[in-house]
Amino acid sequence: ISLTGYIKSIRKQKNITFGVLSDGSTQPGLQLVLPNSGSVQLSNGCTVAVNGTLAESPRRQPELHVSPDGLRIIGPSPPSTYPIQKQALSTEYLRTNVHLRARTDKIASTLRLRARIKKILEGWFDEEGFTHVHTPVLTGNDCEGGGETFGVVPADFFGSEGGDGAASHLTVSAQLHLEAMAWALGRVYTLNPCFRAERSDTSRHLAEFWMLEAEWNFPATQTFTTPGPAPATLDPRSHLMQVCDTVEHALKHVLADCLPSSPDSPDSTSSAPISLPQQDLSFLSPSPSHLIALARAADPSTSWARISYTHALEILNAATKDSTTPLRLPPPEWGSSLASEHERYLAETYARGPIFVYDYPASIKPFYMRRNDGAKIDEHSDGANRQTVSCFDLLIPRIGELAGGSVREERYEVLERVLSDENVARASPDPDAPALSTKDHPLNWYLSLRKHGSSPHGGFGIGFERLVSWISGVENVKECIPVPRTAG
Amino acid sequence: ISLTGYIKSIRKQKNITFGVLSDGSTQPGLQLVLPNSGSVQLSNGCTVAVNGTLAESPRRQPELHVSPDGLRIIGPSPPSTYPIQKQALSTEYLRTNVHLRARTDKIASTLRLRARIKKILEGWFDEEGFTHVHTPVLTGNDCEGGGETFGVVPADFFGSEGGDGAASHLTVSAQLHLEAMAWALGRVYTLNPCFRAERSDTSRHLAEFWMLEAEWNFPATQTFTTPGPAPATLDPRSHLMQVCDTVEHALKHVLADCLPSSPDSPDSTSSAPISLPQQDLSFLSPSPSHLIALARAADPSTSWARISYTHALEILNAATKDSTTPLRLPPPEWGSSLASEHERYLAETYARGPIFVYDYPASIKPFYMRRNDGAKIDEHSDGANRQTVSCFDLLIPRIGELAGGSVREERYEVLERVLSDENVARASPDPDAPALSTKDHPLNWYLSLRKHGSSPHGGFGIGFERLVSWISGVENVKECIPVPRTAG
């Protein structure tokens, strides 16, 4: 057998040298056995071509026995400068060698797992009748508000191309463009890069990250080809729950693919050549509790917990009074965001797994989320103005928010009023800001989608690096992407 | 049966109204038949929920018969302002309504075909053992040289993250990062957005476009798991031809999926629900000659033509002297680029299909391409300095360059010399430009890949919108992407 690859590690004994040869495609490399005669000097990282015979070994992996003239060094690797050695290297050290760090077992396994998750997740959406759409990176929209976007130079590069306004910064979300495509193509999804110019250096934030986003009309109804029960329900609650169902189904599908099949289930009939994701996941997560938690989340027979924001506050208030659950922060007042400590408490301690929290206050969510009707504003109203929106966050242990989505505001008048209010609020520091309903407002094209055949619709986004982090058990999202870009 | 969707077109007769209902997922919509009694007023673009019964019709498509109370308008659409009418609309007009134009049959079919091409193309690389890698959009590399990149504000956002230098503009190619990953993960590929800040407003250029790129070591050898013939050949010609083979196999695979199966071939056993790509391609390309040309290119029993740059010049010189092939431009001098008229001549008239042109002059190609050895510099040398590099362009009819690739320079000393020469050349206007071999040179990390276990390697990039344009027959790449970004 003839192979090429690079040497991941070597171990010299008196008469014989063991080396691990890898081409990068699998987690365990191949064990080389060669006599110490001859002049060939192996070193970590060097590239070789070998000729030898495969043999069973006392360990589980086969060994490749190589005669002295069966090995040729193609590219040497001076040990004095090669930074990837066998001993454990800190993730911080490896980040200073991003172009080489994927040669370590841990990063390579994480990146192979990432590729697998992409393939399985996109495959699920394809099978479910979603059409993939490449949404633009250069855009005039600031979908989430707040203005933490990257500008692009030259700012005047793009002429006015109608509807969309002049593109001048990097996208923070594909959602608005996906909505336009959902009317034209039906169910649509994308896995696209997004950019946030926040300077937050945490284990959960990147300046450039990838997000799977989906968007479709009439979430609560069946698809075109299958006979449905009733015509379009207009109850936003049904639509919201269907969006949650879609997220839960997609993620359980991915989890089931990555996890080793349980002993009492029949073997997978997948045509994949070998169970690459299981191999890499087993290497990354030797902790049984992590694998058990993933398996429980993947269980198709039980649903993930779903509670309202208001109910979540009650749970957090009760937990704060209980001295056995020492939350350091008091729960927020109604109308404020949950702290990440509270998000993790809900997932880790209350639900012991993924949990959907829905119906957040309108004041802390973006303009495009559908306002809930008065009767459903708040199950514990004290008469105060407690406007909520039909949205959800999916919280998971350790990471907090993994996904978020909503029913979108489909009513022209309501959306126009919300945009006007925001526009007025924003205009105050700058009296020259364009008034809404002029042709120049950058979101007029989006508003016009409600003028012509509007319909109930919704969608969501899943943070892709956080998903990889959740499944792999790799703590920091910087190690879950090949080349991380973070605020320095 | 109960359905929801939007009205693509309506046709009123005396007692009855015909409408086409669509949810966007397929090319033909569903024919609605409803009596003219009742007060419901359909209009183009409005969203409806219908209850009715399916019936066979004299045409091939089934009809949905709806009683007056079986139709409810969810979202009306005022005909006076709805810009998408049934009559033919110019692509220029539609570009001013990018958020609505995908509701036309032509754009919707093109975008569904695009999604299908993505799925099949990525699936091919997955099956062939390539690992998908998400390469960064924000980067410090200017891979192709020339500086036509978009800068990102704030330019000082990123701290120095080691190896890669400070990220400061949008990527023009993923290649350099893919090379680093190829050592760690084996065969790798990506389908990523790329950005060129050239102000070229043609039917073949976008400022933001997508490119499928692949990169791997030892192109001419077999994969790890299959027994190979000989150990790593180091002949760059074998490597280059193997890279061409990979491009040809991948593209033929995509073509075969999109084309209707020929009458004398057995039916496809694909598990796809219906032949969506054939449906959309048939709608887009009624021209038999287009389908025949694609079928000939897809034929697995014949290989696409391959000629050297020097031979291409001979062909062009001969053609210029032949009065029956009126080329308007004289062929270039050896050492200059081919004009697009010449590229199209080679594909359309000479090869009558895709053609690889290889071994271009080093002076017109980027620094990373492998210098050919002297003996192979030029089969028609006149003694002048005619250094070529081991690269290719794939030219196709109508479009010209569809893909390009090369064997990469794996020799440390040669690459360092080329970079030094370029650095010197660039440094002349700016005496403060960093000298090579200082730690600050932005490509030092790339050079260091040759220091530790270098090996012969190569790769290529396929312009994704041009591929969609070639297959769909849609002339302008602006109509082959959901939201085009072009220099205005």
Coordinates of C-alpha atoms in Angstrom, one line a residue, chain A:
Chain A
I1 CA 0.0 0.0 0.0
S2 CA 1.2 3.5 -0.9
L3 CA 0.2 6.6 1.0
T4 CA 1.0 10.2 1.4
G5 CA 0.4 12.4 4.5
Y6 CA 2.1 14.3 7.2
I7 CA 3.5 13.1 10.5
K8 CA 1.4 14.1 13.5
S9 CA 3.7 12.6 16.1
I10 CA 6.7 10.3 16.5
R11 CA 8.0 8.1 19.3
K12 CA 11.5 6.7 19.0
Q13 CA 12.5 3.4 20.7
K14 CA 15.9 1.6 20.5
N15 CA 15.4 -0.3 17.3
I16 CA 12.2 1.1 16.0
T17 CA 10.3 4.3 15.4
F18 CA 6.6 4.7 15.7
G19 CA 4.9 7.6 13.9
V20 CA 1.3 8.6 13.4
L21 CA 0.6 9.4 9.7
S22 CA -2.5 11.5 8.8
D23 CA -4.1 13.0 5.8
G24 CA -6.5 15.0 8.0
S25 CA -9.7 13.2 7.0
T26 CA -10.2 11.1 10.1
Q27 CA -9.6 11.4 13.8
P28 CA -7.2 8.6 14.4
G29 CA -4.2 8.6 12.1
L30 CA -2.4 5.5 10.9
Q31 CA 0.3 4.0 13.1
L32 CA 3.6 3.7 11.2
V33 CA 6.3 1.2 12.3
L34 CA 9.7 1.5 10.8
P35 CA 13.2 0.3 11.7
N36 CA 15.8 2.8 12.9
S37 CA 18.3 2.0 10.2
G38 CA 18.6 4.3 7.2
S39 CA 19.2 7.9 7.2
V40 CA 15.7 9.2 7.0
Q41 CA 14.9 11.5 10.0
L42 CA 11.3 12.0 10.7
S43 CA 10.0 15.1 12.5
N44 CA 6.6 16.4 13.5
G45 CA 4.8 18.0 10.6
C46 CA 6.9 16.7 7.8
T47 CA 5.2 15.4 4.7
V48 CA 6.1 11.8 3.6
A49 CA 5.3 9.2 0.9
V50 CA 5.3 5.7 2.2
N51 CA 5.2 2.2 0.8
G52 CA 4.4 -0.6 3.2
T53 CA 2.2 -3.4 4.3
L54 CA -0.8 -3.2 6.6
A55 CA -0.8 -5.5 9.6
E56 CA -3.1 -6.2 12.5
S57 CA -1.8 -4.8 15.8
P58 CA -2.4 -5.6 19.4
R59 CA -4.4 -2.4 19.6
R60 CA -7.5 -1.8 17.7
Q61 CA -6.0 0.2 14.9
P62 CA -4.0 -1.5 12.1
E63 CA -0.3 -0.7 11.7
L64 CA 1.6 0.1 8.6
H65 CA 5.0 -1.6 8.5
V66 CA 7.5 0.3 6.4
S67 CA 10.9 -0.8 5.2
P68 CA 13.7 1.8 5.3
D69 CA 13.5 2.4 1.6
G70 CA 9.7 2.6 1.6
L71 CA 9.7 6.1 3.1
R72 CA 10.5 9.3 1.4
I73 CA 10.4 12.7 2.9
I74 CA 8.6 15.2 0.5
G75 CA 8.6 18.2 2.7
P76 CA 10.9 18.4 5.8
S77 CA 9.8 20.2 8.9
P78 CA 12.5 21.8 11.1
P79 CA 11.6 20.8 14.7
S80 CA 13.1 24.0 16.0
T81 CA 10.4 26.2 14.5
Y82 CA 7.4 23.9 14.1
P83 CA 4.9 25.2 16.6
I84 CA 2.6 22.2 16.9
Q85 CA 4.1 19.7 19.3
K86 CA 2.5 16.7 20.8
Q87 CA 2.1 18.0 24.3
A88 CA -1.1 19.8 25.2
L89 CA -1.1 23.3 23.8
S90 CA -3.4 26.1 25.2
T91 CA -6.2 27.4 23.0
E92 CA -4.8 30.9 23.5
Y93 CA -1.4 29.8 22.1
L94 CA -3.0 28.0 19.2
R95 CA -5.0 31.1 18.3
T96 CA -1.7 32.8 17.6
N97 CA -1.1 30.1 15.0
V98 CA -4.5 30.0 13.4
H99 CA -3.1 28.7 10.1
L100 CA -1.6 25.7 11.8
R101 CA -3.9 25.0 14.7
A102 CA -6.3 22.8 12.8
R103 CA -3.4 20.2 12.7
T104 CA -4.2 19.5 16.3
D105 CA -6.6 16.6 17.0
K106 CA -9.1 18.8 18.9
I107 CA -9.5 21.6 16.3
A108 CA -9.5 19.1 13.4
S109 CA -12.3 17.0 15.1
T110 CA -14.3 20.1 15.8
L111 CA -14.0 21.3 12.2
R112 CA -14.9 17.9 10.8
L113 CA -17.9 17.9 13.1
R114 CA -18.8 21.4 11.9
A115 CA -18.8 20.2 8.3
R116 CA -21.0 17.3 9.2
I117 CA -23.5 19.4 11.1
K118 CA -23.7 21.8 8.1
K119 CA -24.4 18.9 5.7
I120 CA -27.1 17.3 7.9
L121 CA -28.8 20.5 8.8
E122 CA -29.0 21.8 5.3
G123 CA -30.1 18.3 4.1
W124 CA -33.0 18.4 6.6
F125 CA -34.2 21.7 5.2
D126 CA -33.8 20.5 1.6
E127 CA -35.9 17.4 2.4
E128 CA -38.6 19.5 4.1
G129 CA -39.1 21.5 1.0
F130 CA -37.2 24.6 1.9
T131 CA -35.3 26.3 -1.0
H132 CA -31.8 27.5 -0.3
V133 CA -31.2 31.2 -1.0
H134 CA -27.9 33.1 -0.9
T135 CA -28.7 36.4 0.7
P136 CA -26.3 39.3 0.3
V137 CA -23.6 40.3 2.7
L138 CA -23.4 43.9 1.5
T139 CA -26.7 45.6 2.4
G140 CA -28.4 48.8 3.4
N141 CA -30.5 47.1 6.1
D142 CA -29.7 47.2 9.8
C143 CA -32.1 44.4 10.6
E144 CA -31.7 44.4 14.4
G145 CA -31.3 48.1 14.9
G146 CA -28.6 49.5 17.1
G147 CA -26.1 50.3 14.3
E148 CA -23.3 48.0 15.4
T149 CA -22.5 47.2 11.8
F150 CA -19.3 47.3 9.7
G151 CA -19.2 50.0 7.1
V152 CA -17.7 49.3 3.7
V153 CA -15.4 51.5 1.8
P154 CA -15.9 53.1 -0.6
A155 CA -19.3 53.9 0.7
D156 CA -20.5 55.4 -2.5
F157 CA -19.5 52.4 -4.6
F158 CA -23.0 51.2 -5.3
G159 CA -25.4 53.2 -7.4
S160 CA -29.0 53.4 -6.2
E161 CA -30.4 50.1 -7.4
G162 CA -34.0 50.8 -6.4
G163 CA -35.9 49.2 -3.6
D164 CA -33.0 48.1 -1.5
G165 CA -31.3 51.4 -1.2
A166 CA -27.5 51.9 -1.4
A167 CA -25.6 49.1 0.1
S168 CA -23.2 50.4 2.6
H169 CA -22.4 47.9 5.4
L170 CA -22.1 44.2 6.2
T171 CA -25.3 42.3 7.0
V172 CA -26.3 41.5 10.6
S173 CA -29.0 39.1 9.5
A174 CA -30.5 37.7 6.3
Q175 CA -34.0 37.8 7.6
L176 CA -35.5 40.8 5.7
H177 CA -34.2 39.5 2.4
L178 CA -35.5 36.0 3.2
E179 CA -38.9 37.4 3.8
A180 CA -39.0 38.8 0.3
M181 CA -37.9 35.5 -1.1
A182 CA -40.5 33.5 1.0
W183 CA -43.3 35.1 -1.0
A184 CA -41.6 34.2 -4.3
L185 CA -40.1 30.8 -3.6
G186 CA -42.1 29.4 -0.6
R187 CA -40.2 28.1 2.3
V188 CA -36.6 29.4 2.2
Y189 CA -33.5 29.1 4.2
T190 CA -29.9 30.2 4.2
L191 CA -26.6 29.6 6.0
N192 CA -24.8 32.8 5.6
P193 CA -22.1 34.9 7.3
C194 CA -23.3 37.7 9.6
F195 CA -21.3 40.5 11.1
R196 CA -21.6 42.4 14.4
A197 CA -19.3 45.2 15.2
E198 CA -19.8 44.9 19.0
R199 CA -16.6 44.8 20.9
S200 CA -17.6 41.9 23.1
D201 CA -14.8 39.5 23.8
T202 CA -16.6 36.5 25.4
S203 CA -16.6 32.8 24.7
R204 CA -20.0 33.2 22.9
H205 CA -19.4 36.1 20.5
L206 CA -17.7 36.5 17.2
A207 CA -17.5 39.5 14.9
E208 CA -18.0 37.3 11.9
F209 CA -20.3 34.3 12.5
W210 CA -22.6 32.0 10.5
M211 CA -26.3 31.8 11.0
L212 CA -28.8 29.4 9.6
E213 CA -32.0 31.3 9.0
A214 CA -35.4 30.2 7.6
E215 CA -38.5 32.0 6.7
W216 CA -41.9 31.0 5.4
N217 CA -45.5 32.0 5.1
F218 CA -48.5 30.4 6.9
P219 CA -46.3 28.5 9.4
A220 CA -49.2 26.8 10.9
T221 CA -50.5 25.2 7.7
Q222 CA -49.3 22.2 5.9
T223 CA -47.2 22.3 2.7
F224 CA -48.6 22.6 -0.8
T225 CA -48.5 18.9 -1.8
T226 CA -50.1 17.3 1.3
P227 CA -53.8 17.7 2.2
G228 CA -54.1 20.0 5.2
P229 CA -56.6 20.1 7.9
A230 CA -58.2 23.6 7.8
P231 CA -57.3 26.6 5.7
A232 CA -54.9 29.1 7.0
T233 CA -55.4 29.7 10.7
L234 CA -54.6 33.3 11.6
D235 CA -53.9 32.6 15.3
P236 CA -50.4 33.9 15.8
R237 CA -49.9 31.5 18.7
S238 CA -50.3 28.5 16.3
H239 CA -47.8 30.0 14.0
L240 CA -45.3 30.7 16.7
M241 CA -45.6 27.2 18.1
Q242 CA -45.1 25.8 14.6
V243 CA -41.9 27.8 14.2
C244 CA -40.7 26.4 17.5
D245 CA -41.6 22.9 16.3
T246 CA -39.5 23.4 13.2
V247 CA -36.4 24.5 15.2
E248 CA -36.9 21.5 17.5
H249 CA -37.2 19.0 14.7
A250 CA -34.2 20.3 12.8
L251 CA -31.9 20.3 15.8
K252 CA -33.1 16.9 17.0
H253 CA -32.3 15.6 13.5
V254 CA -28.8 16.9 13.7
L255 CA -28.2 15.5 17.2
A256 CA -29.5 12.1 16.2
D257 CA -27.0 12.0 13.4
C258 CA -24.0 13.0 15.5
L259 CA -24.7 10.7 18.5
P260 CA -23.6 7.1 18.5
S261 CA -26.7 4.8 18.1
S262 CA -27.8 3.3 21.3
P263 CA -27.1 -0.4 21.8
D264 CA -30.8 -1.4 21.6
S265 CA -31.6 0.6 18.5
P266 CA -31.0 -1.0 15.1
D267 CA -27.8 0.0 13.3
S268 CA -28.1 3.0 11.1
T269 CA -28.7 2.2 7.5
S270 CA -27.0 5.4 6.4
S271 CA -24.9 5.0 3.3
A272 CA -22.1 7.2 4.8
P273 CA -18.8 5.4 4.5
I274 CA -18.0 5.5 8.2
S275 CA -19.5 7.1 11.2
L276 CA -17.3 10.2 11.1
P277 CA -19.4 12.4 13.4
Q278 CA -19.5 9.7 16.1
Q279 CA -15.7 9.2 15.9
D280 CA -15.0 12.9 16.3
L281 CA -17.7 13.5 18.9
S282 CA -16.4 10.6 21.0
F283 CA -12.9 12.0 20.8
L284 CA -14.0 15.5 21.8
S285 CA -16.5 14.6 24.6
P286 CA -15.2 11.8 26.7
S287 CA -17.6 13.0 29.4
P288 CA -20.5 10.6 29.6
S289 CA -22.7 13.3 31.1
H290 CA -22.3 15.5 28.0
L291 CA -23.3 12.6 25.7
I292 CA -26.3 11.7 27.9
A293 CA -27.5 15.3 28.0
L294 CA -27.3 15.4 24.2
A295 CA -29.1 12.1 23.9
R296 CA -31.9 13.3 26.1
A297 CA -32.3 16.5 24.1
A298 CA -32.4 14.4 20.9
D299 CA -35.2 12.1 22.2
P300 CA -38.1 12.4 19.7
S301 CA -40.7 11.2 22.2
T302 CA -40.5 14.2 24.5
S303 CA -40.8 17.9 23.7
W304 CA -38.5 20.6 24.9
A305 CA -40.0 22.9 27.6
R306 CA -41.9 26.0 26.5
I307 CA -42.7 28.9 28.9
S308 CA -43.6 32.5 28.5
Y309 CA -41.2 35.3 29.4
T310 CA -43.6 36.3 32.2
H311 CA -43.7 32.8 33.6
A312 CA -39.9 32.7 33.4
L313 CA -39.7 35.7 35.6
E314 CA -41.9 34.0 38.2
I315 CA -39.6 31.0 38.1
L316 CA -36.5 33.2 38.6
N317 CA -38.2 35.1 41.4
A318 CA -39.0 31.8 43.2
A319 CA -35.5 30.5 42.6
T320 CA -33.9 33.6 44.0
K321 CA -35.8 33.2 47.3
D322 CA -34.7 29.5 47.5
S323 CA -31.3 29.5 49.2
T324 CA -30.3 26.2 47.6
T325 CA -30.1 27.9 44.2
P326 CA -27.8 30.8 44.7
L327 CA -28.4 33.1 41.7
R328 CA -26.1 36.0 42.1
L329 CA -28.2 38.5 40.2
P330 CA -31.8 39.4 41.1
P331 CA -34.2 38.6 38.2
P332 CA -34.9 41.6 36.0
E333 CA -37.9 43.8 36.2
W334 CA -40.6 43.0 33.7
G335 CA -39.6 44.7 30.5
S336 CA -35.8 44.1 30.7
S337 CA -33.7 41.4 29.1
L338 CA -32.7 38.3 30.9
A339 CA -29.1 38.2 32.0
S340 CA -27.1 35.3 30.7
E341 CA -26.9 33.9 34.2
H342 CA -30.7 33.7 34.2
E343 CA -30.9 32.2 30.7
R344 CA -28.5 29.4 31.8
Y345 CA -30.4 28.8 35.0
L346 CA -33.6 28.2 33.1
A347 CA -31.9 25.7 30.8
E348 CA -29.5 24.1 33.2
T349 CA -31.5 23.9 36.4
Y350 CA -35.2 24.4 35.6
A351 CA -35.5 22.6 32.3
R352 CA -32.3 20.5 32.4
G353 CA -32.1 20.9 28.7
P354 CA -33.3 23.1 25.9
I355 CA -36.1 25.5 26.7
F356 CA -38.2 27.9 24.6
V357 CA -39.0 31.2 26.2
Y358 CA -41.7 33.1 24.3
D359 CA -43.7 36.4 24.3
Y360 CA -41.0 38.8 25.3
P361 CA -41.8 42.5 25.9
A362 CA -42.0 44.5 22.7
S363 CA -39.7 47.1 24.1
I364 CA -36.7 44.9 24.0
K365 CA -37.3 43.2 20.7
P366 CA -36.8 44.4 17.1
F367 CA -39.5 46.3 15.1
Y368 CA -40.4 43.3 12.8
M369 CA -41.8 41.0 15.5
R370 CA -45.6 40.7 15.6
R371 CA -47.4 42.6 18.4
N372 CA -49.6 40.2 20.4
D373 CA -53.2 41.2 20.6
G374 CA -54.3 42.8 23.9
A375 CA -56.1 39.8 25.3
K376 CA -52.9 37.9 25.1
I377 CA -50.6 40.6 26.3
D378 CA -49.8 39.1 29.6
E379 CA -51.3 36.4 31.7
H380 CA -50.5 38.3 34.9
S381 CA -51.2 41.8 33.9
D382 CA -51.5 44.4 36.6
G383 CA -53.0 46.9 34.2
A384 CA -49.7 48.4 33.2
N385 CA -48.8 48.6 29.5
R386 CA -47.3 45.2 28.9
Q387 CA -47.2 44.8 25.2
T388 CA -45.5 41.6 24.2
V389 CA -44.5 40.3 20.8
S390 CA -44.9 36.8 19.3
C391 CA -41.4 35.6 19.5
F392 CA -39.1 33.1 21.2
D393 CA -35.6 32.5 22.3
L394 CA -34.2 28.9 22.5
L395 CA -32.0 28.6 25.6
I396 CA -29.6 25.7 26.1
P397 CA -27.3 24.7 29.0
R398 CA -23.9 26.4 29.2
I399 CA -24.4 28.6 26.1
G400 CA -27.7 30.4 26.7
E401 CA -29.4 31.6 23.5
L402 CA -28.9 29.2 20.6
A403 CA -31.7 30.4 18.4
G404 CA -34.4 33.1 18.2
G405 CA -37.4 33.6 16.0
S406 CA -40.8 35.1 15.8
V407 CA -44.0 35.6 13.9
R408 CA -43.3 38.7 11.8
E409 CA -45.6 41.7 11.8
E410 CA -47.7 41.1 8.6
R411 CA -50.2 44.1 9.2
Y412 CA -49.2 47.1 7.1
E413 CA -50.6 49.7 9.5
V414 CA -49.1 48.2 12.6
L415 CA -45.6 47.8 11.0
E416 CA -45.8 51.4 9.6
R417 CA -46.7 52.7 13.0
V418 CA -43.8 50.8 14.7
L419 CA -41.4 52.0 12.1
S420 CA -42.6 55.6 12.4
D421 CA -42.3 55.5 16.2
E422 CA -38.7 54.2 15.9
N423 CA -38.0 56.7 13.2
V424 CA -39.2 59.5 15.4
A425 CA -37.1 58.2 18.3
R426 CA -34.1 57.9 16.1
A427 CA -34.6 61.2 14.4
S428 CA -34.4 63.2 17.6
P429 CA -30.6 63.5 17.6
D430 CA -30.6 64.1 13.8
P431 CA -33.4 66.3 12.6
D432 CA -32.4 65.6 9.0
A433 CA -33.1 61.9 9.2
P434 CA -35.6 60.9 6.5
A435 CA -39.2 60.7 7.6
L436 CA -41.0 57.5 6.9
S437 CA -43.1 57.2 3.8
T438 CA -40.7 59.1 1.8
K439 CA -39.3 57.1 -1.0
D440 CA -35.9 57.3 0.6
H441 CA -36.6 55.4 3.7
P442 CA -34.3 52.4 3.6
L443 CA -37.0 50.0 4.7
N444 CA -39.7 51.2 2.4
W445 CA -39.1 48.1 0.2
Y446 CA -39.7 45.9 3.3
L447 CA -42.9 47.7 4.2
S448 CA -44.2 47.3 0.7
L449 CA -44.1 43.5 1.1
R450 CA -47.2 44.1 3.4
K451 CA -49.0 46.1 0.7
H452 CA -49.2 43.3 -1.8
G453 CA -50.6 40.0 -0.6
S454 CA -49.3 40.0 2.9
S455 CA -49.9 36.9 5.0
P456 CA -48.9 35.5 8.4
H457 CA -45.3 34.4 8.3
G458 CA -42.4 33.7 10.6
G459 CA -39.0 32.4 10.9
F460 CA -35.9 32.0 13.0
G461 CA -32.1 32.0 13.1
I462 CA -29.7 29.5 14.7
G463 CA -26.2 30.6 15.7
F464 CA -24.1 28.1 13.9
E465 CA -20.9 28.3 16.0
R466 CA -23.0 28.0 19.2
L467 CA -24.6 24.9 17.7
V468 CA -21.2 23.4 17.0
S469 CA -20.1 24.4 20.5
W470 CA -23.2 22.8 22.1
I471 CA -22.7 19.5 20.3
S472 CA -19.0 19.2 20.4
G473 CA -18.6 20.3 24.0
V474 CA -15.9 22.7 22.8
E475 CA -16.4 25.7 25.2
N476 CA -15.3 28.7 23.1
V477 CA -16.9 29.5 19.8
K478 CA -13.5 30.8 18.6
E479 CA -12.5 27.1 18.4
C480 CA -15.7 26.2 16.5
I481 CA -14.8 28.2 13.3
P482 CA -11.8 27.7 11.1
V483 CA -10.5 31.3 11.3
P484 CA -12.1 33.3 14.1
R485 CA -12.7 37.1 13.8
T486 CA -13.3 38.7 17.1
A487 CA -13.0 42.2 18.6
G488 CA -9.5 42.6 19.8

